[in-house]
Coordinates of C-alpha atoms in Angstrom, one line a residue:
Chain A
X1 CA 0.2 0.4 -0.3
X2 CA 0.9 3.5 -0.3
X3 CA 1.7 6.2 2.1
X4 CA -2.2 7.5 2.2
X5 CA -3.4 3.7 1.9
X6 CA -1.4 3.5 5.4
X7 CA -2.5 6.4 7.1
X8 CA -5.6 5.8 6.1
X9 CA -5.6 2.0 7.2
X10 CA -4.2 2.9 10.2
X11 CA -6.0 6.3 11.5
X12 CA -2.4 7.8 12.3
X13 CA -1.7 11.4 10.0
X14 CA 0.9 11.1 7.0
X15 CA 2.6 13.6 9.0
X16 CA 2.7 11.6 11.9
X17 CA 4.1 8.9 9.9
X18 CA 6.8 11.3 8.8
X19 CA 7.7 11.8 11.6
X20 CA 8.2 8.1 12.5
X21 CA 9.9 7.2 9.4
X22 CA 13.1 10.3 10.3
X23 CA 13.5 9.0 13.6
X24 CA 13.7 5.7 12.5
X25 CA 10.4 3.8 14.2
X26 CA 9.0 2.6 11.4
X27 CA 11.2 1.0 8.6
X28 CA 11.3 3.2 4.8
X29 CA 8.5 1.5 2.6
X30 CA 10.0 -0.9 -0.9
X31 CA 11.1 2.7 -2.9
X32 CA 8.4 1.8 -6.1
X33 CA 9.7 5.5 -8.2
X34 CA 11.6 8.3 -7.6
X35 CA 8.6 10.1 -4.8
X36 CA 6.5 6.8 -3.9
X37 CA 7.5 4.2 -1.7
X38 CA 5.4 0.6 -1.3
X39 CA 4.3 -0.7 2.3
X40 CA 2.9 -3.7 4.0
X41 CA 1.5 -5.3 6.8
X42 CA 4.6 -5.5 8.8
X43 CA 4.9 -1.8 8.5
X44 CA 1.1 -1.1 9.9
X45 CA 1.6 -3.4 12.9
X46 CA 4.3 -2.1 13.5
X47 CA 3.2 1.3 13.3
X48 CA 0.1 0.9 15.6
X49 CA 2.7 -0.6 18.4
X50 CA 4.4 2.9 18.3
X51 CA 1.3 4.7 18.0
X52 CA 0.2 2.6 21.1
X53 CA 4.0 2.9 23.1
X54 CA 3.9 6.9 22.5
X55 CA 0.1 8.1 22.8
X56 CA -1.3 5.6 25.1
X57 CA 2.3 4.7 27.0
X58 CA 3.7 8.1 27.0
X59 CA 7.5 6.1 26.4
X60 CA 9.9 8.8 25.0
X61 CA 10.6 8.3 21.6
X62 CA 14.2 7.2 22.7
X63 CA 12.5 4.6 24.9
X64 CA 10.7 3.4 21.4
X65 CA 13.7 3.1 19.8
X66 CA 15.9 0.9 22.0
X67 CA 12.7 -1.5 22.5
X68 CA 12.4 -1.9 18.6
X69 CA 16.5 -2.3 18.6
X70 CA 15.3 -5.4 20.7
X71 CA 12.4 -6.5 19.2
X72 CA 13.9 -6.2 15.6
X73 CA 17.4 -8.1 17.4
X74 CA 17.0 -11.6 15.9
X75 CA 20.3 -12.6 17.1
X76 CA 19.0 -13.3 20.1
X77 CA 16.7 -15.8 21.5
X78 CA 13.8 -15.6 22.4
X79 CA 13.1 -15.4 26.1
X80 CA 16.4 -12.4 25.9
X81 CA 14.7 -11.5 22.9
X82 CA 11.2 -10.8 24.3
X83 CA 12.9 -10.1 28.3
X84 CA 15.1 -7.3 26.7
X85 CA 12.5 -5.4 24.7
X86 CA 10.3 -5.1 28.1
X87 CA 12.9 -4.3 29.8
X88 CA 13.7 -1.4 27.6
X89 CA 10.5 -0.6 28.9
X90 CA 10.6 2.8 31.2
X91 CA 10.6 1.5 35.3
X92 CA 10.9 3.3 37.9
X93 CA 14.1 4.5 39.5
X94 CA 15.8 1.4 41.1
X95 CA 15.7 1.5 45.0
X96 CA 18.6 1.7 47.4
X97 CA 20.0 -1.1 48.9
X98 CA 21.8 0.6 51.8
X99 CA 18.0 1.4 53.2
X100 CA 17.1 -1.1 55.7
X101 CA 13.3 -1.1 53.8
X102 CA 15.0 -1.8 50.7
X103 CA 16.6 -4.8 52.2
X104 CA 13.8 -5.8 54.0
X105 CA 12.0 -5.9 50.8
X106 CA 14.3 -8.1 48.8
X107 CA 14.5 -10.8 51.7
X108 CA 10.8 -11.1 51.1
X109 CA 10.0 -10.7 47.6
X110 CA 12.8 -13.8 47.3
X111 CA 11.4 -15.6 50.0
X112 CA 8.5 -15.3 48.1
X113 CA 10.2 -16.5 44.8
X114 CA 11.4 -19.5 46.7
X115 CA 7.5 -19.7 47.5
X116 CA 6.1 -19.9 44.5
X117 CA 8.6 -21.6 43.1
X118 CA 10.1 -19.1 40.5
X119 CA 13.1 -20.3 40.1
X120 CA 14.3 -18.5 36.6
X121 CA 13.1 -15.1 37.7
X122 CA 14.7 -16.4 41.1
X123 CA 18.1 -16.6 39.3
X124 CA 18.0 -13.8 37.4
X125 CA 17.4 -11.5 40.3
X126 CA 18.5 -8.0 41.1
X127 CA 19.5 -8.1 37.1
X128 CA 16.1 -7.9 35.9
X129 CA 14.8 -4.5 36.4
X130 CA 11.1 -5.4 36.9
X131 CA 12.5 -7.3 39.8
X132 CA 14.0 -4.1 41.5
X133 CA 11.1 -2.1 40.5
X134 CA 9.2 -5.0 42.5
X135 CA 11.6 -4.6 45.2
X136 CA 10.8 -0.6 45.3
X137 CA 7.2 -1.2 45.3
X138 CA 7.0 -3.1 48.2
X139 CA 9.4 -0.8 49.8
X140 CA 7.7 2.3 49.4
X141 CA 4.6 0.5 50.8
X142 CA 6.2 -0.6 53.8
X143 CA 7.7 3.5 54.3
X144 CA 3.6 3.8 54.2
X145 CA 2.8 2.1 56.5
X146 CA 1.5 -1.2 54.4
X147 CA 3.9 -3.9 54.9
X148 CA 3.9 -6.7 52.6
X149 CA 5.2 -10.1 53.2
X150 CA 6.1 -12.6 51.5
X151 CA 3.0 -14.2 52.7
X152 CA 0.4 -11.9 51.4
X153 CA 2.9 -11.5 48.1
X154 CA 2.4 -15.5 47.0
X155 CA -1.1 -16.1 46.3
X156 CA -0.9 -12.6 43.8
X157 CA 1.7 -13.8 42.6
X158 CA 0.0 -17.1 42.1
X159 CA -2.6 -15.6 40.1
X160 CA -0.6 -13.7 38.3
X161 CA 0.9 -17.0 37.1
X162 CA -2.1 -17.8 35.3
X163 CA -2.3 -14.6 33.6
X164 CA 1.4 -14.9 32.4
X165 CA 0.7 -17.8 31.1
X166 CA -2.6 -16.4 29.1
X167 CA -0.3 -13.2 27.7
X168 CA 2.5 -16.3 26.0
X169 CA -0.5 -18.3 24.6
X170 CA -2.2 -15.1 22.8
X171 CA 1.5 -14.0 21.9
X172 CA 2.1 -17.4 20.2
X173 CA -1.2 -17.3 17.8
X174 CA 0.9 -14.7 16.2
X175 CA 2.8 -15.7 12.8
X176 CA 6.8 -15.0 13.4
X177 CA 8.8 -13.9 16.0
X178 CA 8.6 -10.2 15.4
X179 CA 5.1 -10.4 15.4
X180 CA 5.3 -11.8 18.4
X181 CA 7.4 -10.3 20.9
X182 CA 5.7 -6.7 19.4
X183 CA 2.1 -8.5 21.3
X184 CA 4.3 -8.9 23.8
X185 CA 5.5 -5.5 24.1
X186 CA 1.9 -3.9 22.6
X187 CA -0.1 -6.1 25.9
X188 CA 2.7 -5.0 28.4
X189 CA 1.8 -0.8 27.7
X190 CA -2.4 -1.6 26.4
X191 CA -3.2 -4.2 28.7
X192 CA -2.7 -2.4 32.1
X193 CA -5.7 -0.6 32.3
X194 CA -7.6 -3.9 31.3
X195 CA -6.9 -5.8 33.6
X196 CA -7.2 -2.7 36.3
X197 CA -10.6 -2.4 35.6
X198 CA -11.3 -5.7 35.6
X199 CA -9.9 -6.2 38.7
X200 CA -12.5 -3.0 40.5
X201 CA -15.1 -4.5 38.6
X202 CA -14.6 -7.8 39.6
X203 CA -14.3 -6.6 43.7
X204 CA -17.9 -4.6 43.0
X205 CA -19.7 -8.2 42.5
X206 CA -17.6 -10.4 45.1
X207 CA -19.0 -7.4 47.5
X208 CA -22.8 -6.9 46.4
X209 CA -22.4 -11.0 46.0
X210 CA -20.8 -10.5 49.8
X211 CA -22.7 -7.8 51.3
X212 CA -25.5 -7.7 48.7
X213 CA -26.2 -4.4 47.8
Chain B
X1 CA -0.4 10.3 71.1
X2 CA 0.4 13.9 70.5
X3 CA 0.5 15.4 67.2
X4 CA 4.8 15.4 67.7
X5 CA 3.9 10.9 68.0
X6 CA 1.9 11.2 65.2
X7 CA 4.3 12.6 63.2
X8 CA 7.2 10.5 64.5
X9 CA 5.1 7.4 64.2
X10 CA 3.7 8.2 60.6
X11 CA 6.6 9.9 59.3
X12 CA 4.6 12.9 57.6
X13 CA 5.6 16.4 58.9
X14 CA 3.9 18.5 61.6
X15 CA 3.3 20.9 58.8
X16 CA 1.6 18.7 56.6
X17 CA -0.8 16.9 59.1
X18 CA -1.5 20.6 60.0
X19 CA -2.5 21.1 56.4
X20 CA -4.7 17.9 56.5
X21 CA -6.5 18.6 59.5
X22 CA -7.2 22.1 57.8
X23 CA -8.6 20.8 55.2
X24 CA -10.6 18.5 56.7
X25 CA -9.4 15.4 55.6
X26 CA -8.1 14.4 59.1
X27 CA -10.3 14.1 62.7
X28 CA -9.1 16.9 65.2
X29 CA -7.6 14.9 67.9
X30 CA -9.6 14.4 71.3
X31 CA -8.3 18.6 72.8
X32 CA -6.8 17.7 75.9
X33 CA -6.1 21.4 76.9
X34 CA -5.7 24.3 75.3
X35 CA -2.9 24.1 73.1
X36 CA -2.5 20.0 72.6
X37 CA -4.4 17.3 71.5
X38 CA -4.4 13.6 71.7
X39 CA -4.6 11.5 68.4
X40 CA -5.2 7.4 68.3
X41 CA -5.0 4.7 65.7
X42 CA -7.4 5.7 63.9
X43 CA -5.7 9.0 63.2
X44 CA -2.8 6.9 62.4
X45 CA -4.1 4.8 60.1
X46 CA -6.4 7.9 58.6
X47 CA -2.9 9.8 57.3
X48 CA -1.4 6.4 56.4
X49 CA -4.1 6.5 53.8
X50 CA -4.7 10.0 52.8
X51 CA -0.9 10.6 52.3
X52 CA -1.0 7.4 50.1
X53 CA -3.9 8.8 47.7
X54 CA -2.4 11.6 48.1
X55 CA 1.6 10.8 46.9
X56 CA 1.3 7.7 45.5
X57 CA -2.2 7.8 43.8
X58 CA -1.8 11.9 43.0
X59 CA -5.3 12.1 43.6
X60 CA -6.7 16.0 44.4
X61 CA -7.4 16.7 48.2
X62 CA -11.2 17.7 46.7
X63 CA -11.0 13.9 45.5
X64 CA -9.4 12.9 48.9
X65 CA -12.3 14.4 50.6
X66 CA -14.9 13.1 48.6
X67 CA -13.1 9.8 49.1
X68 CA -13.5 9.9 52.8
X69 CA -17.0 10.6 52.6
X70 CA -18.0 7.9 51.3
X71 CA -16.1 6.0 53.8
X72 CA -17.2 7.4 57.0
X73 CA -20.9 7.1 56.2
X74 CA -22.6 4.4 57.9
X75 CA -25.8 4.9 57.4
X76 CA -24.9 3.3 53.9
X77 CA -24.9 -1.1 53.5
X78 CA -21.5 -2.3 53.1
X79 CA -21.0 -3.0 49.9
X80 CA -23.1 0.5 48.7
X81 CA -20.0 2.5 51.4
X82 CA -17.0 0.6 49.1
X83 CA -18.7 1.5 45.9
X84 CA -18.9 4.3 46.6
X85 CA -15.8 5.4 48.2
X86 CA -14.1 3.1 44.9
X87 CA -16.7 5.2 42.8
X88 CA -14.8 8.3 43.8
X89 CA -11.7 7.6 43.0
X90 CA -10.7 9.9 39.5
X91 CA -11.2 7.6 36.7
X92 CA -10.9 8.2 32.9
X93 CA -13.2 10.4 31.1
X94 CA -16.7 8.5 30.4
X95 CA -17.3 6.9 27.2
X96 CA -19.2 8.8 24.1
X97 CA -22.0 6.5 23.3
X98 CA -22.6 7.8 19.8
X99 CA -19.4 6.5 19.0
X100 CA -19.8 3.3 17.1
X101 CA -16.3 2.2 18.6
X102 CA -17.7 2.4 22.1
X103 CA -20.9 0.3 20.7
X104 CA -19.2 -2.6 20.0
X105 CA -16.8 -2.2 23.3
X106 CA -20.0 -1.8 25.4
X107 CA -21.3 -5.8 23.5
X108 CA -18.5 -7.2 24.2
X109 CA -17.8 -6.3 27.8
X110 CA -21.5 -7.2 28.6
X111 CA -21.1 -10.1 26.6
X112 CA -17.8 -10.9 28.6
X113 CA -20.0 -10.4 32.0
X114 CA -22.7 -13.1 31.3
X115 CA -19.9 -15.3 29.8
X116 CA -18.1 -15.3 33.1
X117 CA -22.0 -14.5 35.2
X118 CA -20.9 -11.7 36.8
X119 CA -24.6 -10.6 37.0
X120 CA -24.3 -8.3 40.3
X121 CA -21.5 -5.8 37.7
X122 CA -24.2 -6.7 34.6
X123 CA -26.8 -5.4 36.2
X124 CA -25.2 -1.8 37.8
X125 CA -23.7 -1.6 34.5
X126 CA -23.5 1.6 32.9
X127 CA -24.7 3.3 36.2
X128 CA -20.5 2.0 37.6
X129 CA -17.3 4.5 36.8
X130 CA -15.5 1.1 36.4
X131 CA -17.7 -0.9 33.9
X132 CA -17.8 2.7 32.4
X133 CA -14.2 2.8 32.0
X134 CA -13.5 -0.2 30.7
X135 CA -15.9 -0.3 27.5
X136 CA -13.9 3.1 27.3
X137 CA -10.4 1.4 27.1
X138 CA -12.2 -1.9 25.0
X139 CA -13.1 1.0 22.4
X140 CA -9.8 2.7 22.8
X141 CA -7.6 -0.6 22.2
X142 CA -10.0 -1.1 19.4
X143 CA -9.6 1.9 17.6
X144 CA -5.5 1.7 17.9
X145 CA -5.8 -1.7 16.5
X146 CA -5.9 -4.3 19.0
X147 CA -9.4 -5.4 19.5
X148 CA -10.2 -7.5 22.3
X149 CA -13.6 -9.4 22.2
X150 CA -15.7 -11.3 24.9
X151 CA -14.2 -14.5 24.5
X152 CA -10.2 -12.8 25.3
X153 CA -11.9 -10.4 27.8
X154 CA -13.1 -13.5 29.7
X155 CA -10.2 -15.3 30.8
X156 CA -8.5 -12.7 32.1
X157 CA -11.6 -11.5 34.1
X158 CA -12.0 -15.2 35.7
X159 CA -8.4 -14.3 36.8
X160 CA -9.7 -10.6 38.3
X161 CA -12.5 -12.6 39.9
X162 CA -9.9 -14.9 42.1
X163 CA -8.3 -12.1 42.8
X164 CA -10.4 -9.8 43.7
X165 CA -11.9 -12.8 46.5
X166 CA -8.1 -12.6 47.8
X167 CA -8.8 -8.6 48.1
X168 CA -12.1 -9.0 49.9
X169 CA -10.5 -11.9 52.2
X170 CA -7.5 -9.6 53.3
X171 CA -10.0 -6.6 53.1
X172 CA -12.3 -8.9 56.3
X173 CA -8.9 -9.0 58.4
X174 CA -9.3 -5.6 59.3
X175 CA -10.8 -5.0 62.5
X176 CA -14.3 -2.7 62.3
X177 CA -16.3 -1.7 59.4
X178 CA -14.4 2.1 58.3
X179 CA -10.8 0.2 59.0
X180 CA -12.0 -2.5 56.2
X181 CA -13.5 0.5 53.9
X182 CA -9.9 1.9 54.6
X183 CA -7.7 -1.4 53.8
X184 CA -10.1 -1.3 50.6
X185 CA -8.9 2.4 49.6
X186 CA -5.8 1.8 50.2
X187 CA -5.4 -1.4 48.7
X188 CA -6.6 0.0 45.1
X189 CA -4.6 2.7 45.0
X190 CA -1.4 1.2 45.9
X191 CA -1.5 -2.8 44.8
X192 CA -1.9 -1.5 41.3
X193 CA 2.2 -1.4 41.1
X194 CA 2.6 -4.8 42.6
X195 CA 0.4 -6.5 40.6
X196 CA 1.9 -4.4 37.3
X197 CA 5.4 -5.9 38.7
X198 CA 4.6 -9.9 39.7
X199 CA 2.5 -9.8 36.2
X200 CA 5.9 -8.7 34.4
X201 CA 7.7 -11.4 36.8
X202 CA 5.8 -13.9 36.0
X203 CA 6.1 -13.1 32.1
X204 CA 9.7 -13.4 32.5
X205 CA 9.5 -16.8 34.4
X206 CA 7.5 -18.4 32.3
X207 CA 9.2 -17.1 29.2
X208 CA 12.4 -18.7 30.2
X209 CA 10.3 -21.9 31.2
X210 CA 8.9 -22.2 27.6
X211 CA 11.6 -20.6 25.6
X212 CA 15.3 -21.5 27.6
X213 CA 17.5 -18.5 28.4

């Protein structure tokens, strides 16, 4: 398809598409003559992902470029590629390991990982920005007077394990590894508000079931 | 305890506590003489909640006041009181019912509610701001090229149902109805980042389990 058709199909303006092309967030189309290029389904898919990251995820352009570099790096094994793409997404600042609150939170997170048997996550440990973010979150909740210990984290971890199984099953429905890693990034960015709403709706349902209206 | 001790116990500065008192977010202590008042555990608990809403949830003071009004209104039944407190939390703008994307999303959300058997949530429907927010989120995902239908929403809804059961079980461990509703509000505001981190950590664990490192 031509640029105008790509814009039509994606509902992204031509000016924005040209900006993404200039910034290297979208691969150039196949030149058909001096002024025109041809785009395909992979451009449309990538364009949707870039827009989702920028408009919904509010992720800076430089970070989007870094995430996409990992998505496109086929020298990486699948877990690493997926991990690298997701790890490049913005996370909170790293917690200070000298802070006693952070040391306590680290111990609880480690005990939780052992309890639910996430041996791979335990082995990665501090290497993973997500692990470090979780420690930081648990430490700040403790500081705010809402401490969470391993026993309280574990049942939620088990539920999120089932959610992750679904996430990866959905991802595997995509054709090809690039499309799969793209789907995982989109899910990480876009799916948070869906889960947040579903959880609160479930709380309403369960509260009325227990206590009546 | 005196004001200085309340500040010490909560790690909230005296100036901030006085500001919360002026704004009516914290009930006045029991006067012991012309210049001093006595505070108790309920003040400490409320102070933690107010700080969590303002500092972590970035919720405006007027909204915090409205949430607390519902928390303290013992003329309400328990579900309504809980619901009213949670409904007063900020949500996204209501979706436009004339938008065809929104009509489609409404139909999918309704089919999902029927599929998972959430009859109370289905009966509340548009009355609940959470329902309206979910419809809005599903509509924007569709607009971005990531449509979600009832069949895709349902398994996530079932997992969030289990999460909500845990949420309410934890809430019921609190002594007294005010403390319970307070705990529910704190969980709604503070627990999002914990679940987000746990889900991404679970994705890492599951990806390495499936695809190796």
